[in-house]
Amino acid sequence: MTNDGSTPRAAGVPAGPLSPEDMVTLDAHSLRGLAHPLRMRLLAALRDHGAATASQLADRLGESSGATSYHLRQLAAYGFVEDVPERGTARERWWKAVHRGNRFDSIEEFVRHPDPAVRGAITTFLFEHATSSAEQLTTWLSTMHEWPEEWQRAWDASRFTLRLTPEQAQELSTQVHALIEGFRERESADGDDGSERLRVQFHSFPVTSD
């Protein structure tokens, strides 16, 4: 599973192909540090929009600056964010994301982990990930009338049902990820070509036949 912030045009947010250093592989320790709804939202905001202060993030997310400041420090303790000394002041620190995205080597090792705290953390992470994805789609549906006609024609929300083996399902995911990475290599760094940030959501899971 890969979860990245795609390629926003905000200043200071890199675009283009991902290097190994751009992604953090979550383990049991780092997962417990990240698996909190507000921390995940804070990290996503920094990846999507670039460096910000706790107050700016509080305004963006509708939270108190005390809460955002505390959870930013927790994210820093686990290596997800770091301060930007050259932009900070004696009164307020600027924060930026250390990586462009997260990844898991294997989700099942967390789902079946003997430590209930780890199992709880992966449940929190996955539910927040799903909630965020649904919110982003809902935001698009409620605001798409504000976008140019070419973007109103370019979006997609398809759903497919296939009968596959677990091996074939894994092959499908691998090929979809490879296709997306191919388009990432064609990204514009500044958006002067009329490009916009495009959020691509991909989910595949088995369903009962009843």
mmCIF file of C-alpha atoms in Angstrom:
data_model
loop_
_atom_site.group_PDB
_atom_site.id
_atom_site.type_symbol
_atom_site.label_atom_id
_atom_site.label_comp_id
_atom_site.label_asym_id
_atom_site.label_seq_id
_atom_site.Cartn_x
_atom_site.Cartn_y
_atom_site.Cartn_z
ATOM 1 C CA MET A 1 0.000 0.000 0.000
ATOM 2 C CA THR A 2 1.253 3.447 -0.883
ATOM 3 C CA ASN A 3 -0.204 6.709 0.321
ATOM 4 C CA ASP A 4 1.340 9.889 -1.048
ATOM 5 C CA GLY A 5 0.292 13.479 -1.429
ATOM 6 C CA SER A 6 0.579 13.413 -5.220
ATOM 7 C CA THR A 7 2.212 16.564 -6.647
ATOM 8 C CA PRO A 8 0.746 19.867 -5.444
ATOM 9 C CA ARG A 9 2.004 23.075 -7.036
ATOM 10 C CA ALA A 10 2.481 24.744 -3.646
ATOM 11 C CA ALA A 11 5.879 26.315 -3.137
ATOM 12 C CA GLY A 12 8.401 23.987 -1.606
ATOM 13 C CA VAL A 13 6.512 20.786 -2.466
ATOM 14 C CA PRO A 14 8.537 18.638 -4.886
ATOM 15 C CA ALA A 15 7.075 17.075 -8.026
ATOM 16 C CA GLY A 16 8.174 14.277 -10.308
ATOM 17 C CA PRO A 17 9.246 10.668 -9.736
ATOM 18 C CA LEU A 18 9.567 9.387 -6.184
ATOM 19 C CA SER A 19 12.958 8.271 -4.912
ATOM 20 C CA PRO A 20 13.360 5.731 -2.079
ATOM 21 C CA GLU A 21 14.217 8.630 0.240
ATOM 22 C CA ASP A 22 10.863 10.270 -0.542
ATOM 23 C CA MET A 23 8.895 7.459 1.100
ATOM 24 C CA VAL A 24 8.897 6.291 4.714
ATOM 25 C CA THR A 25 8.209 2.601 5.329
ATOM 26 C CA LEU A 26 6.008 2.321 8.390
ATOM 27 C CA ASP A 27 6.915 -0.169 11.097
ATOM 28 C CA ALA A 28 5.145 -0.933 14.377
ATOM 29 C CA HIS A 29 6.873 1.948 16.179
ATOM 30 C CA SER A 30 6.305 4.662 13.567
ATOM 31 C CA LEU A 31 2.750 3.453 12.905
ATOM 32 C CA ARG A 32 1.809 3.994 16.544
ATOM 33 C CA GLY A 33 3.231 7.507 16.300
ATOM 34 C CA LEU A 34 1.250 8.391 13.175
ATOM 35 C CA ALA A 35 -2.054 6.575 13.745
ATOM 36 C CA HIS A 36 -4.023 9.495 15.117
ATOM 37 C CA PRO A 37 -6.651 11.327 13.017
ATOM 38 C CA LEU A 38 -5.272 14.819 13.612
ATOM 39 C CA ARG A 39 -1.649 13.775 13.102
ATOM 40 C CA MET A 40 -2.541 12.153 9.794
ATOM 41 C CA ARG A 41 -4.406 15.292 8.696
ATOM 42 C CA LEU A 42 -1.511 17.528 9.752
ATOM 43 C CA LEU A 43 1.007 15.442 7.850
ATOM 44 C CA ALA A 44 -1.208 15.356 4.764
ATOM 45 C CA ALA A 45 -1.609 19.142 4.886
ATOM 46 C CA LEU A 46 2.151 19.695 5.043
ATOM 47 C CA ARG A 47 2.721 17.287 2.152
ATOM 48 C CA ASP A 48 -0.046 18.837 0.067
ATOM 49 C CA HIS A 49 0.550 22.515 0.748
ATOM 50 C CA GLY A 50 4.121 22.893 1.950
ATOM 51 C CA ALA A 51 5.622 24.259 5.166
ATOM 52 C CA ALA A 52 3.342 25.971 7.672
ATOM 53 C CA THR A 53 3.087 27.053 11.288
ATOM 54 C CA ALA A 54 0.897 25.415 13.916
ATOM 55 C CA SER A 55 -1.446 28.422 13.759
ATOM 56 C CA GLN A 56 -1.771 28.232 9.982
ATOM 57 C CA LEU A 57 -2.513 24.513 10.171
ATOM 58 C CA ALA A 58 -5.043 25.131 12.934
ATOM 59 C CA ASP A 59 -6.901 27.574 10.682
ATOM 60 C CA ARG A 60 -6.785 25.177 7.738
ATOM 61 C CA LEU A 61 -8.034 22.185 9.717
ATOM 62 C CA GLY A 62 -10.417 23.918 12.093
ATOM 63 C CA GLU A 63 -8.442 22.952 15.190
ATOM 64 C CA SER A 64 -6.880 24.867 18.065
ATOM 65 C CA SER A 65 -3.270 25.950 17.687
ATOM 66 C CA GLY A 66 -2.512 24.217 20.984
ATOM 67 C CA ALA A 67 -3.658 20.877 19.554
ATOM 68 C CA THR A 68 -1.797 21.291 16.266
ATOM 69 C CA SER A 69 1.368 22.390 18.065
ATOM 70 C CA TYR A 70 1.302 19.368 20.366
ATOM 71 C CA HIS A 71 0.699 16.854 17.606
ATOM 72 C CA LEU A 72 3.320 18.447 15.345
ATOM 73 C CA ARG A 73 5.860 17.893 18.102
ATOM 74 C CA GLN A 74 4.744 14.274 18.337
ATOM 75 C CA LEU A 75 5.120 13.856 14.583
ATOM 76 C CA ALA A 76 8.606 15.338 14.838
ATOM 77 C CA ALA A 77 9.519 12.894 17.607
ATOM 78 C CA TYR A 78 8.687 10.028 15.239
ATOM 79 C CA GLY A 79 10.560 11.572 12.307
ATOM 80 C CA PHE A 80 7.597 12.560 10.121
ATOM 81 C CA VAL A 81 8.070 16.334 10.259
ATOM 82 C CA GLU A 82 10.860 18.735 11.090
ATOM 83 C CA ASP A 83 11.083 22.421 11.774
ATOM 84 C CA VAL A 84 12.348 24.987 9.283
ATOM 85 C CA PRO A 85 14.771 27.105 11.327
ATOM 86 C CA GLU A 86 15.333 29.730 8.660
ATOM 87 C CA ARG A 87 11.606 30.546 8.597
ATOM 88 C CA GLY A 88 10.924 30.314 12.315
ATOM 89 C CA THR A 89 10.744 33.118 14.826
ATOM 90 C CA ALA A 90 11.131 33.356 18.576
ATOM 91 C CA ARG A 91 7.356 33.032 18.886
ATOM 92 C CA GLU A 92 6.409 30.419 16.296
ATOM 93 C CA ARG A 93 8.027 27.529 14.464
ATOM 94 C CA TRP A 94 7.542 26.533 10.848
ATOM 95 C CA TRP A 95 7.163 22.831 10.078
ATOM 96 C CA LYS A 96 7.616 20.757 6.941
ATOM 97 C CA ALA A 97 7.101 17.113 6.032
ATOM 98 C CA VAL A 98 10.247 14.989 5.915
ATOM 99 C CA HIS A 99 8.877 12.560 3.298
ATOM 100 C CA ARG A 100 6.450 12.762 0.389
ATOM 101 C CA GLY A 101 4.516 9.646 1.358
ATOM 102 C CA ASN A 102 4.121 6.503 3.476
ATOM 103 C CA ARG A 103 4.253 2.870 2.492
ATOM 104 C CA PHE A 104 3.832 -0.557 4.074
ATOM 105 C CA ASP A 105 5.877 -3.584 3.170
ATOM 106 C CA SER A 106 3.011 -5.767 4.384
ATOM 107 C CA ILE A 107 -0.246 -4.649 5.987
ATOM 108 C CA GLU A 108 -1.117 -8.154 7.165
ATOM 109 C CA GLU A 109 1.797 -8.171 9.606
ATOM 110 C CA PHE A 110 0.079 -5.303 11.449
ATOM 111 C CA VAL A 111 -3.442 -6.732 11.160
ATOM 112 C CA ARG A 112 -2.215 -10.005 12.723
ATOM 113 C CA HIS A 113 0.316 -8.426 15.098
ATOM 114 C CA PRO A 114 0.408 -9.998 18.593
ATOM 115 C CA ASP A 115 0.389 -6.544 20.226
ATOM 116 C CA PRO A 116 -3.200 -5.220 20.421
ATOM 117 C CA ALA A 117 -1.833 -1.644 20.387
ATOM 118 C CA VAL A 118 -0.354 -2.262 16.947
ATOM 119 C CA ARG A 119 -3.569 -3.852 15.693
ATOM 120 C CA GLY A 120 -5.474 -0.840 17.009
ATOM 121 C CA ALA A 121 -3.033 1.529 15.311
ATOM 122 C CA ILE A 122 -3.409 -0.078 11.886
ATOM 123 C CA THR A 123 -7.199 -0.006 12.264
ATOM 124 C CA THR A 124 -7.098 3.704 13.120
ATOM 125 C CA PHE A 125 -4.735 4.412 10.225
ATOM 126 C CA LEU A 126 -6.804 2.544 7.644
ATOM 127 C CA PHE A 127 -10.126 4.021 8.759
ATOM 128 C CA GLU A 128 -8.703 7.550 8.730
ATOM 129 C CA HIS A 129 -7.215 6.881 5.289
ATOM 130 C CA ALA A 130 -10.621 5.720 4.021
ATOM 131 C CA THR A 131 -12.409 8.668 5.642
ATOM 132 C CA SER A 132 -9.995 11.149 4.099
ATOM 133 C CA SER A 133 -10.430 9.580 0.659
ATOM 134 C CA ALA A 134 -14.222 9.799 0.922
ATOM 135 C CA GLU A 135 -14.048 13.426 2.100
ATOM 136 C CA GLN A 136 -11.843 14.405 -0.829
ATOM 137 C CA LEU A 137 -14.255 12.838 -3.321
ATOM 138 C CA THR A 138 -17.206 14.538 -1.632
ATOM 139 C CA THR A 139 -15.411 17.886 -1.811
ATOM 140 C CA TRP A 140 -14.880 17.416 -5.542
ATOM 141 C CA LEU A 141 -18.531 16.496 -6.141
ATOM 142 C CA SER A 142 -19.719 19.576 -4.284
ATOM 143 C CA THR A 143 -17.310 21.987 -6.000
ATOM 144 C CA MET A 144 -16.794 20.591 -9.510
ATOM 145 C CA HIS A 145 -19.173 23.204 -10.951
ATOM 146 C CA GLU A 146 -16.513 25.797 -10.047
ATOM 147 C CA TRP A 147 -13.861 24.168 -12.254
ATOM 148 C CA PRO A 148 -13.280 24.773 -15.994
ATOM 149 C CA GLU A 149 -15.284 22.605 -18.375
ATOM 150 C CA GLU A 150 -12.223 20.615 -19.442
ATOM 151 C CA TRP A 151 -11.719 19.410 -15.859
ATOM 152 C CA GLN A 152 -15.416 18.647 -15.491
ATOM 153 C CA ARG A 153 -14.977 16.302 -18.459
ATOM 154 C CA ALA A 154 -11.673 14.811 -17.293
ATOM 155 C CA TRP A 155 -12.593 13.383 -13.903
ATOM 156 C CA ASP A 156 -13.642 9.790 -13.262
ATOM 157 C CA ALA A 157 -15.405 7.748 -10.581
ATOM 158 C CA SER A 158 -15.700 4.267 -12.020
ATOM 159 C CA ARG A 159 -16.336 1.024 -10.152
ATOM 160 C CA PHE A 160 -15.579 -2.445 -11.474
ATOM 161 C CA THR A 161 -16.133 -5.988 -10.229
ATOM 162 C CA LEU A 162 -13.808 -8.775 -11.364
ATOM 163 C CA ARG A 163 -13.438 -12.419 -10.385
ATOM 164 C CA LEU A 164 -9.728 -12.872 -9.624
ATOM 165 C CA THR A 165 -7.414 -15.005 -7.551
ATOM 166 C CA PRO A 166 -5.350 -13.340 -4.784
ATOM 167 C CA GLU A 167 -2.333 -13.549 -7.085
ATOM 168 C CA GLN A 168 -4.196 -11.841 -9.913
ATOM 169 C CA ALA A 169 -5.482 -9.162 -7.548
ATOM 170 C CA GLN A 170 -1.910 -8.437 -6.467
ATOM 171 C CA GLU A 171 -0.831 -8.285 -10.121
ATOM 172 C CA LEU A 172 -3.626 -5.798 -10.837
ATOM 173 C CA SER A 173 -2.489 -3.525 -7.999
ATOM 174 C CA THR A 174 1.129 -3.718 -9.131
ATOM 175 C CA GLN A 175 0.232 -2.754 -12.689
ATOM 176 C CA VAL A 176 -1.982 0.144 -11.589
ATOM 177 C CA HIS A 177 0.786 1.515 -9.372
ATOM 178 C CA ALA A 178 3.282 1.216 -12.222
ATOM 179 C CA LEU A 179 0.915 3.078 -14.561
ATOM 180 C CA ILE A 180 0.562 5.932 -12.084
ATOM 181 C CA GLU A 181 4.324 6.159 -11.605
ATOM 182 C CA GLY A 182 4.714 6.413 -15.379
ATOM 183 C CA PHE A 183 2.502 9.503 -15.401
ATOM 184 C CA ARG A 184 4.411 10.950 -12.442
ATOM 185 C CA GLU A 185 7.497 11.099 -14.665
ATOM 186 C CA ARG A 186 5.571 13.421 -16.999
ATOM 187 C CA GLU A 187 4.524 15.877 -14.308
ATOM 188 C CA SER A 188 5.001 19.591 -14.653
ATOM 189 C CA ALA A 189 6.918 21.188 -11.794
ATOM 190 C CA ASP A 190 5.141 24.542 -11.977
ATOM 191 C CA GLY A 191 1.795 23.908 -13.684
ATOM 192 C CA ASP A 192 2.437 26.357 -16.516
ATOM 193 C CA ASP A 193 1.077 23.763 -18.945
ATOM 194 C CA GLY A 194 -2.408 23.979 -17.426
ATOM 195 C CA SER A 195 -1.964 20.942 -15.213
ATOM 196 C CA GLU A 196 -3.539 20.716 -11.782
ATOM 197 C CA ARG A 197 -3.022 18.423 -8.830
ATOM 198 C CA LEU A 198 -4.959 15.232 -9.611
ATOM 199 C CA ARG A 199 -5.896 12.949 -6.734
ATOM 200 C CA VAL A 200 -6.020 9.317 -7.847
ATOM 201 C CA GLN A 201 -7.719 6.912 -5.458
ATOM 202 C CA PHE A 202 -7.417 3.171 -6.005
ATOM 203 C CA HIS A 203 -9.100 0.561 -3.813
ATOM 204 C CA SER A 204 -9.442 -3.166 -4.443
ATOM 205 C CA PHE A 205 -10.885 -5.686 -2.019
ATOM 206 C CA PRO A 206 -12.928 -8.925 -2.117
ATOM 207 C CA VAL A 207 -16.684 -8.905 -1.593
ATOM 208 C CA THR A 208 -19.068 -11.743 -0.792
ATOM 209 C CA SER A 209 -21.263 -13.181 -3.509
ATOM 210 C CA ASP A 210 -24.375 -13.322 -1.320
#
